[in-house]
Short mmCIF file of C-alpha atoms in Angstrom, two decimals:
data_model
loop_
_atom_site.label_atom_id
_atom_site.label_comp_id
_atom_site.label_asym_id
_atom_site.label_seq_id
_atom_site.Cartn_x
_atom_site.Cartn_y
_atom_site.Cartn_z
CA UNK A 102 274.11 27.28 -17.27
CA UNK A 103 277.46 28.25 -15.80
CA UNK A 104 276.72 31.86 -16.81
CA UNK A 105 273.95 31.89 -14.19
CA UNK A 106 276.61 31.45 -11.50
CA UNK A 107 278.42 34.59 -12.75
CA UNK A 108 275.33 36.74 -13.16
CA UNK A 109 276.04 40.21 -11.75
CA UNK A 110 279.59 39.31 -10.66
CA UNK A 111 281.14 42.08 -12.78
CA UNK A 112 278.68 44.75 -11.67
CA UNK A 113 280.26 47.45 -9.48
CA UNK A 114 277.76 50.18 -8.64
CA UNK A 115 274.92 52.05 -10.44
CA UNK A 116 277.03 55.16 -11.08
CA UNK A 117 279.08 53.61 -13.90
CA UNK A 118 277.46 54.24 -17.28
CA UNK A 119 279.46 51.53 -19.07
CA UNK A 120 277.88 48.85 -16.85
CA UNK A 121 274.30 49.36 -17.97
CA UNK A 122 274.29 45.87 -19.47
CA UNK A 123 275.70 44.35 -16.26
CA UNK A 124 273.09 45.77 -13.88
CA UNK A 125 271.00 42.61 -13.87
CA UNK A 126 272.13 41.04 -10.62
CA UNK A 127 270.84 38.20 -8.51
CA UNK A 128 268.47 38.78 -5.64
CA UNK A 129 269.31 37.64 -2.11
CA UNK A 130 267.95 34.18 -2.78
CA UNK A 131 270.64 33.76 -5.43
CA UNK A 132 270.57 32.80 -9.09
CA UNK A 133 270.11 29.10 -8.38
CA UNK A 134 266.38 29.25 -9.13
CA UNK A 135 267.18 30.09 -12.77
CA UNK A 136 269.66 27.23 -12.95
CA UNK A 137 267.14 24.87 -11.34
CA UNK A 138 264.54 25.77 -13.98
CA UNK A 139 267.05 24.98 -16.73
CA UNK A 140 267.81 21.61 -15.15
CA UNK A 141 264.11 20.77 -14.86
CA UNK A 142 263.66 21.52 -18.56
CA UNK A 143 266.65 19.38 -19.54
CA UNK A 144 266.10 16.45 -17.17
CA UNK A 145 262.32 16.22 -17.47
CA UNK A 146 260.74 17.89 -20.48
CA UNK A 147 263.61 17.48 -22.94
CA UNK A 148 264.35 13.92 -21.83
CA UNK A 149 260.74 12.79 -22.17
CA UNK A 150 260.49 14.40 -25.61
CA UNK A 151 263.68 12.65 -26.72
CA UNK A 152 262.38 9.29 -25.44
CA UNK A 153 259.12 9.81 -27.31
CA UNK A 154 261.02 10.60 -30.51
CA UNK A 155 263.24 7.54 -30.06
CA UNK A 156 260.15 5.34 -29.85
CA UNK A 157 258.10 7.03 -32.56
CA UNK A 158 260.77 7.35 -35.25
CA UNK A 159 261.67 3.64 -35.72
CA UNK A 160 258.07 2.55 -35.08
CA UNK A 161 256.75 4.76 -37.87
CA UNK A 162 259.55 3.63 -40.19
CA UNK A 163 258.70 -0.02 -39.50
CA UNK A 164 254.97 0.61 -40.04
CA UNK A 165 255.65 2.25 -43.41
CA UNK A 166 257.90 -0.63 -44.46
CA UNK A 167 255.29 -3.20 -43.41
CA UNK A 168 252.63 -1.38 -45.39
CA UNK A 169 254.81 -1.50 -48.47
CA UNK A 170 255.49 -5.21 -47.99
CA UNK A 171 251.79 -5.87 -47.44
CA UNK A 172 251.09 -4.71 -50.98
CA UNK A 173 253.62 -7.23 -52.29
CA UNK A 174 252.69 -10.30 -50.22
CA UNK A 175 249.60 -11.45 -48.38
CA UNK A 176 251.44 -13.77 -45.99
CA UNK A 177 253.52 -11.23 -44.01
CA UNK A 178 252.08 -12.36 -40.65
CA UNK A 179 253.31 -15.92 -41.22
CA UNK A 180 256.87 -14.99 -42.08
CA UNK A 181 259.69 -16.54 -40.01
CA UNK A 182 261.05 -14.35 -37.17
CA UNK A 183 264.31 -13.61 -39.01
CA UNK A 184 262.39 -12.32 -42.02
CA UNK A 185 260.15 -10.20 -39.81
CA UNK A 186 263.26 -8.73 -38.20
CA UNK A 187 264.50 -7.80 -41.64
CA UNK A 188 261.53 -5.46 -41.95
CA UNK A 189 262.78 -3.54 -38.92
CA UNK A 190 265.04 -0.50 -39.16
CA UNK A 191 268.77 -1.30 -39.17
CA UNK A 192 270.87 -0.12 -36.26
CA UNK A 193 273.58 2.42 -36.86
CA UNK A 194 277.11 1.13 -36.44
CA UNK A 195 277.84 3.61 -33.65
CA UNK A 196 274.46 3.47 -31.92
CA UNK A 197 276.11 2.70 -28.57
CA UNK A 198 278.06 5.95 -28.80
CA UNK A 199 274.79 7.89 -28.79
CA UNK A 200 273.52 5.89 -25.82
CA UNK A 201 276.67 6.48 -23.77
CA UNK A 202 276.71 10.13 -24.81
CA UNK A 203 273.20 10.56 -23.43
CA UNK A 204 274.29 8.96 -20.14
CA UNK A 205 277.39 11.17 -19.98
CA UNK A 206 275.35 14.34 -20.56
CA UNK A 207 272.84 13.37 -17.89
CA UNK A 208 275.59 12.53 -15.43
CA UNK A 209 277.27 15.83 -16.24
CA UNK A 210 274.14 17.83 -15.42
CA UNK A 211 273.78 16.00 -12.10
CA UNK A 212 277.45 16.12 -11.13
CA UNK A 213 278.03 19.74 -12.14
CA UNK A 214 274.88 21.42 -10.84
CA UNK A 215 273.43 19.18 -8.11
CA UNK A 216 274.00 21.84 -5.44
CA UNK A 217 271.83 24.31 -7.36
CA UNK A 218 269.02 21.79 -7.82
CA UNK A 219 269.09 19.07 -5.17
CA UNK A 220 266.29 17.08 -6.83
CA UNK A 221 268.39 16.58 -9.97
CA UNK A 222 269.63 13.08 -8.92
CA UNK A 223 266.04 11.93 -8.32
CA UNK A 224 264.92 13.21 -11.71
CA UNK A 225 267.97 11.61 -13.32
CA UNK A 226 267.09 8.28 -11.66
CA UNK A 227 263.50 8.58 -12.91
CA UNK A 228 264.75 9.34 -16.41
CA UNK A 229 267.14 6.35 -16.29
CA UNK A 230 264.36 3.97 -15.25
CA UNK A 231 262.17 5.19 -18.10
CA UNK A 232 265.08 5.02 -20.56
CA UNK A 233 265.74 1.37 -19.66
CA UNK A 234 262.18 0.45 -20.63
CA UNK A 235 262.22 2.67 -23.71
CA UNK A 236 265.55 1.34 -24.99
CA UNK A 237 264.51 -2.26 -24.31
CA UNK A 238 261.27 -1.83 -26.24
CA UNK A 239 263.06 0.04 -29.00
CA UNK A 240 265.78 -2.57 -29.53
CA UNK A 241 263.34 -5.51 -29.38
CA UNK A 242 260.44 -4.20 -31.44
CA UNK A 243 261.76 -1.50 -33.73
CA UNK A 244 265.33 -2.40 -34.70
CA UNK A 245 267.07 -5.43 -36.09
CA UNK A 246 269.12 -7.54 -33.72
CA UNK A 247 272.68 -6.21 -33.57
CA UNK A 248 275.64 -8.53 -34.02
CA UNK A 249 277.17 -9.07 -30.55
CA UNK A 250 280.84 -8.21 -30.15
CA UNK A 251 282.87 -8.99 -27.05
CA UNK A 252 284.60 -5.94 -25.56
CA UNK A 253 286.58 -5.44 -22.32
CA UNK A 254 284.17 -2.78 -21.02
CA UNK A 255 283.52 0.94 -21.20
CA UNK A 256 287.18 1.82 -20.85
CA UNK A 257 286.92 4.68 -23.34
CA UNK A 258 284.21 6.36 -21.26
CA UNK A 259 285.78 5.87 -17.83
CA UNK A 260 288.15 8.77 -18.35
CA UNK A 261 285.25 11.01 -19.42
CA UNK A 262 283.18 10.12 -16.36
CA UNK A 263 286.20 10.60 -14.10
CA UNK A 264 286.87 14.05 -15.57
CA UNK A 265 283.20 15.04 -15.18
CA UNK A 266 283.39 14.02 -11.53
CA UNK A 267 286.51 16.08 -10.85
CA UNK A 268 285.13 19.15 -12.63
CA UNK A 269 281.78 18.66 -10.87
CA UNK A 270 283.38 18.77 -7.43
CA UNK A 271 285.13 22.04 -8.32
CA UNK A 272 282.01 23.68 -9.78
CA UNK A 273 279.87 22.61 -6.82
CA UNK A 274 282.45 24.06 -4.46
CA UNK A 275 282.31 27.41 -6.27
CA UNK A 276 278.51 27.34 -6.42
CA UNK A 277 278.28 26.84 -2.65
CA UNK A 278 281.10 29.26 -1.91
CA UNK A 279 280.33 32.12 -4.30
CA UNK A 280 276.80 31.78 -5.69
CA UNK A 281 274.82 30.79 -2.62
CA UNK A 282 274.50 32.99 0.44
CA UNK A 283 275.68 30.17 2.70
CA UNK A 284 279.08 31.68 3.56
CA UNK A 285 277.89 35.27 4.28
CA UNK A 286 275.03 33.95 6.39
CA UNK A 287 277.35 31.76 8.46
CA UNK A 288 279.78 34.65 8.95
CA UNK A 289 276.95 36.88 10.14
CA UNK A 290 275.56 34.23 12.50
CA UNK A 291 279.02 33.53 13.93
CA UNK A 292 279.76 37.23 14.52
CA UNK A 293 276.30 38.43 15.64
CA UNK A 294 274.76 35.23 17.06
CA UNK A 295 271.52 36.03 15.23
CA UNK A 296 269.98 36.06 11.75
CA UNK A 297 267.95 39.26 12.11
CA UNK A 298 268.94 42.13 9.76
CA UNK A 299 271.16 39.81 7.70
CA UNK A 300 269.88 41.20 4.39
CA UNK A 301 270.90 44.73 5.35
CA UNK A 302 274.55 43.67 5.64
CA UNK A 303 274.64 42.94 1.90
CA UNK A 304 273.31 46.36 0.83
CA UNK A 305 275.35 49.47 0.09
CA UNK A 306 274.22 53.08 -0.04
CA UNK A 307 274.25 54.98 -3.35
CA UNK A 308 273.66 58.68 -3.97
CA UNK A 309 271.29 59.17 -6.92
CA UNK A 310 273.16 62.37 -7.81
CA UNK A 311 276.00 60.13 -8.97
CA UNK A 312 273.89 58.61 -11.74
CA UNK A 313 275.49 59.40 -15.13
CA UNK A 314 272.03 60.17 -16.55
CA UNK A 315 270.03 62.19 -14.01
CA UNK A 316 267.09 62.80 -16.30
CA UNK A 317 263.82 62.18 -14.48
CA UNK A 318 265.51 61.36 -11.17
CA UNK A 319 264.24 63.57 -8.36
CA UNK A 320 263.39 61.23 -5.48
CA UNK A 321 264.68 59.50 -3.48
CA UNK A 322 268.01 61.02 -2.61
CA UNK A 323 269.61 57.66 -1.78
CA UNK A 324 269.04 54.09 -2.89
CA UNK A 325 270.52 50.71 -2.00
CA UNK A 326 272.15 48.11 -4.21
CA UNK A 327 273.53 44.65 -3.54
CA UNK A 328 277.20 44.99 -2.67
CA UNK A 329 279.57 45.73 0.19
CA UNK A 330 281.03 49.13 -0.67
CA UNK A 331 281.69 52.34 1.19
CA UNK A 332 278.91 54.97 1.21
CA UNK A 333 279.15 58.16 -0.90
CA UNK A 334 280.24 60.18 2.15
CA UNK A 335 283.26 57.97 2.82
CA UNK A 336 286.75 59.05 1.64
CA UNK A 337 287.03 55.75 -0.30
CA UNK A 338 283.74 56.31 -2.05
CA UNK A 339 282.14 53.17 -3.56
CA UNK A 340 285.23 51.03 -2.94
CA UNK A 341 285.01 47.59 -1.38
CA UNK A 342 284.92 47.44 2.40
CA UNK A 343 287.09 45.25 4.63
CA UNK A 344 284.09 43.03 5.28
CA UNK A 345 283.93 42.26 1.56
CA UNK A 346 287.56 41.14 1.38
CA UNK A 347 287.17 39.14 4.58
CA UNK A 348 284.15 37.40 3.06
CA UNK A 349 286.06 36.68 -0.18
CA UNK A 350 288.92 35.11 1.79
CA UNK A 351 286.48 32.86 3.65
CA UNK A 352 284.81 31.87 0.37
CA UNK A 353 288.15 30.92 -1.20
CA UNK A 354 289.19 28.98 1.90
CA UNK A 355 285.88 27.11 1.85
CA UNK A 356 286.33 26.15 -1.82
CA UNK A 357 289.84 24.79 -1.19
CA UNK A 358 288.86 22.86 1.95
CA UNK A 359 285.69 21.49 0.32
CA UNK A 360 287.61 20.20 -2.70
CA UNK A 361 290.31 18.55 -0.62
CA UNK A 362 287.83 16.86 1.73
CA UNK A 363 285.70 15.52 -1.13
CA UNK A 364 288.71 14.29 -3.11
CA UNK A 365 290.11 12.59 0.01
CA UNK A 366 286.80 10.84 0.74
CA UNK A 367 286.38 9.70 -2.86
CA UNK A 368 289.94 8.35 -2.91
CA UNK A 369 289.33 6.41 0.31
CA UNK A 370 286.07 4.96 -1.04
CA UNK A 371 287.68 4.09 -4.39
CA UNK A 372 290.46 2.25 -2.56
CA UNK A 373 288.10 0.50 -0.13
CA UNK A 374 285.61 -0.67 -2.78
CA UNK A 375 287.30 -3.04 -5.27
CA UNK A 376 286.38 -3.03 -8.94
CA UNK A 377 285.77 -6.79 -8.81
CA UNK A 378 284.11 -8.38 -5.73
CA UNK A 379 286.19 -10.87 -3.77
CA UNK A 380 283.74 -13.71 -4.46
CA UNK A 381 284.10 -13.16 -8.21
CA UNK A 382 287.89 -13.08 -7.94
CA UNK A 383 287.84 -16.39 -6.03
CA UNK A 384 285.64 -18.02 -8.67
CA UNK A 385 287.94 -16.76 -11.43
CA UNK A 386 290.96 -18.22 -9.64
CA UNK A 387 289.12 -21.54 -9.19
CA UNK A 388 288.30 -21.67 -12.91
CA UNK A 389 291.89 -20.85 -13.82
CA UNK A 390 293.09 -23.65 -11.51
CA UNK A 391 290.68 -26.14 -13.10
CA UNK A 392 291.81 -25.20 -16.61
CA UNK A 393 295.45 -25.52 -15.58
CA UNK A 394 294.83 -28.99 -14.08
CA UNK A 395 293.08 -30.11 -17.28
CA UNK A 396 296.01 -28.93 -19.38
CA UNK A 397 298.50 -30.70 -17.12
CA UNK A 398 296.40 -33.89 -17.14
CA UNK A 399 296.22 -33.80 -20.92
CA UNK A 400 299.95 -33.46 -21.21
#
C-alpha cells in the first residue's frame, strides 16, 4: 500500500527511454483512491470472510465429532455440560496471540493510512463490533473453555501499538504533504487568491520531437505531462523550476511541523489522562489500608 504513495515519484519526463516502466503517474486527484480501494477490501471484504471462516471451521469440526459420537452412544443430548464441552474443538495454546495480531493489523491499517481513506476508522469500528460477537459465539459454542491464567496486562503489545502510532503519524504527514494536492493548492490560493487554472500550474510542456521512439508520432507538436519543469525552449530544458523547489521546501516544512504538533498533543493527552482513574486508585489504597490494619490487629 505504501507503494501507492510513491507512484510516479521517480518519473522525470516522457523523453527518457529508460523510464518507460515509470510513466504510470497519478492523476490530479492523487493516488489515494487506489489506496482507499485496498483498505476497503482489507477492512470489509477480507475481514468478513475471515470472521465467517472463524465461525464455520470450529462449527463444522464440532458437528463432525458429534456425528461420530452419535454412532457410539444414543444419549449424547443428556451428557453433562463438561462432557459436551469435551466434544468441542480444543483451543490452541497461543490463540490469544492470533487475536491480538488481528487487532494490531487492523489498528495499523487505520493508523497508517487514515488520511487516504477517512472512513477507515468507522469501518474498523464496525469490524470490531462484529468481531466481539463472533469471538464470543466462537469461544462459547465451538471451543472448549480455556484455563484462566492471571496476567498483568497486554504489556508485550503496548510497545507494538506505540510504535505503530509513531510510524502512523509520520506516514500520514508524508501522505498529506507529498501525495495529496493539499500543499500545492494552498500555495496557489495564497499567491493568486483564486482556485481557477490551478491544474495548469502542475503541467509542463513537452516537445514530441524529443521522444526516443518517434515512430507513428506526427501530431500534436507539443503535449503536457504532470510536473513542474522548464519548457523545451528554455536554456535549462526539462529541469525543475524554482516553483518546484519552493513547493518541495513547503512540503518538507509541513511534514516536520505536523509531526511535532501531533507528538506534542499526544504527549499532553498521555500526561493528562492517567492509566488508572483516581477513583480506582483511592479504592486500592483503601483496600491496602484495611489489609494492613488486619495484619496489625492479628499481630
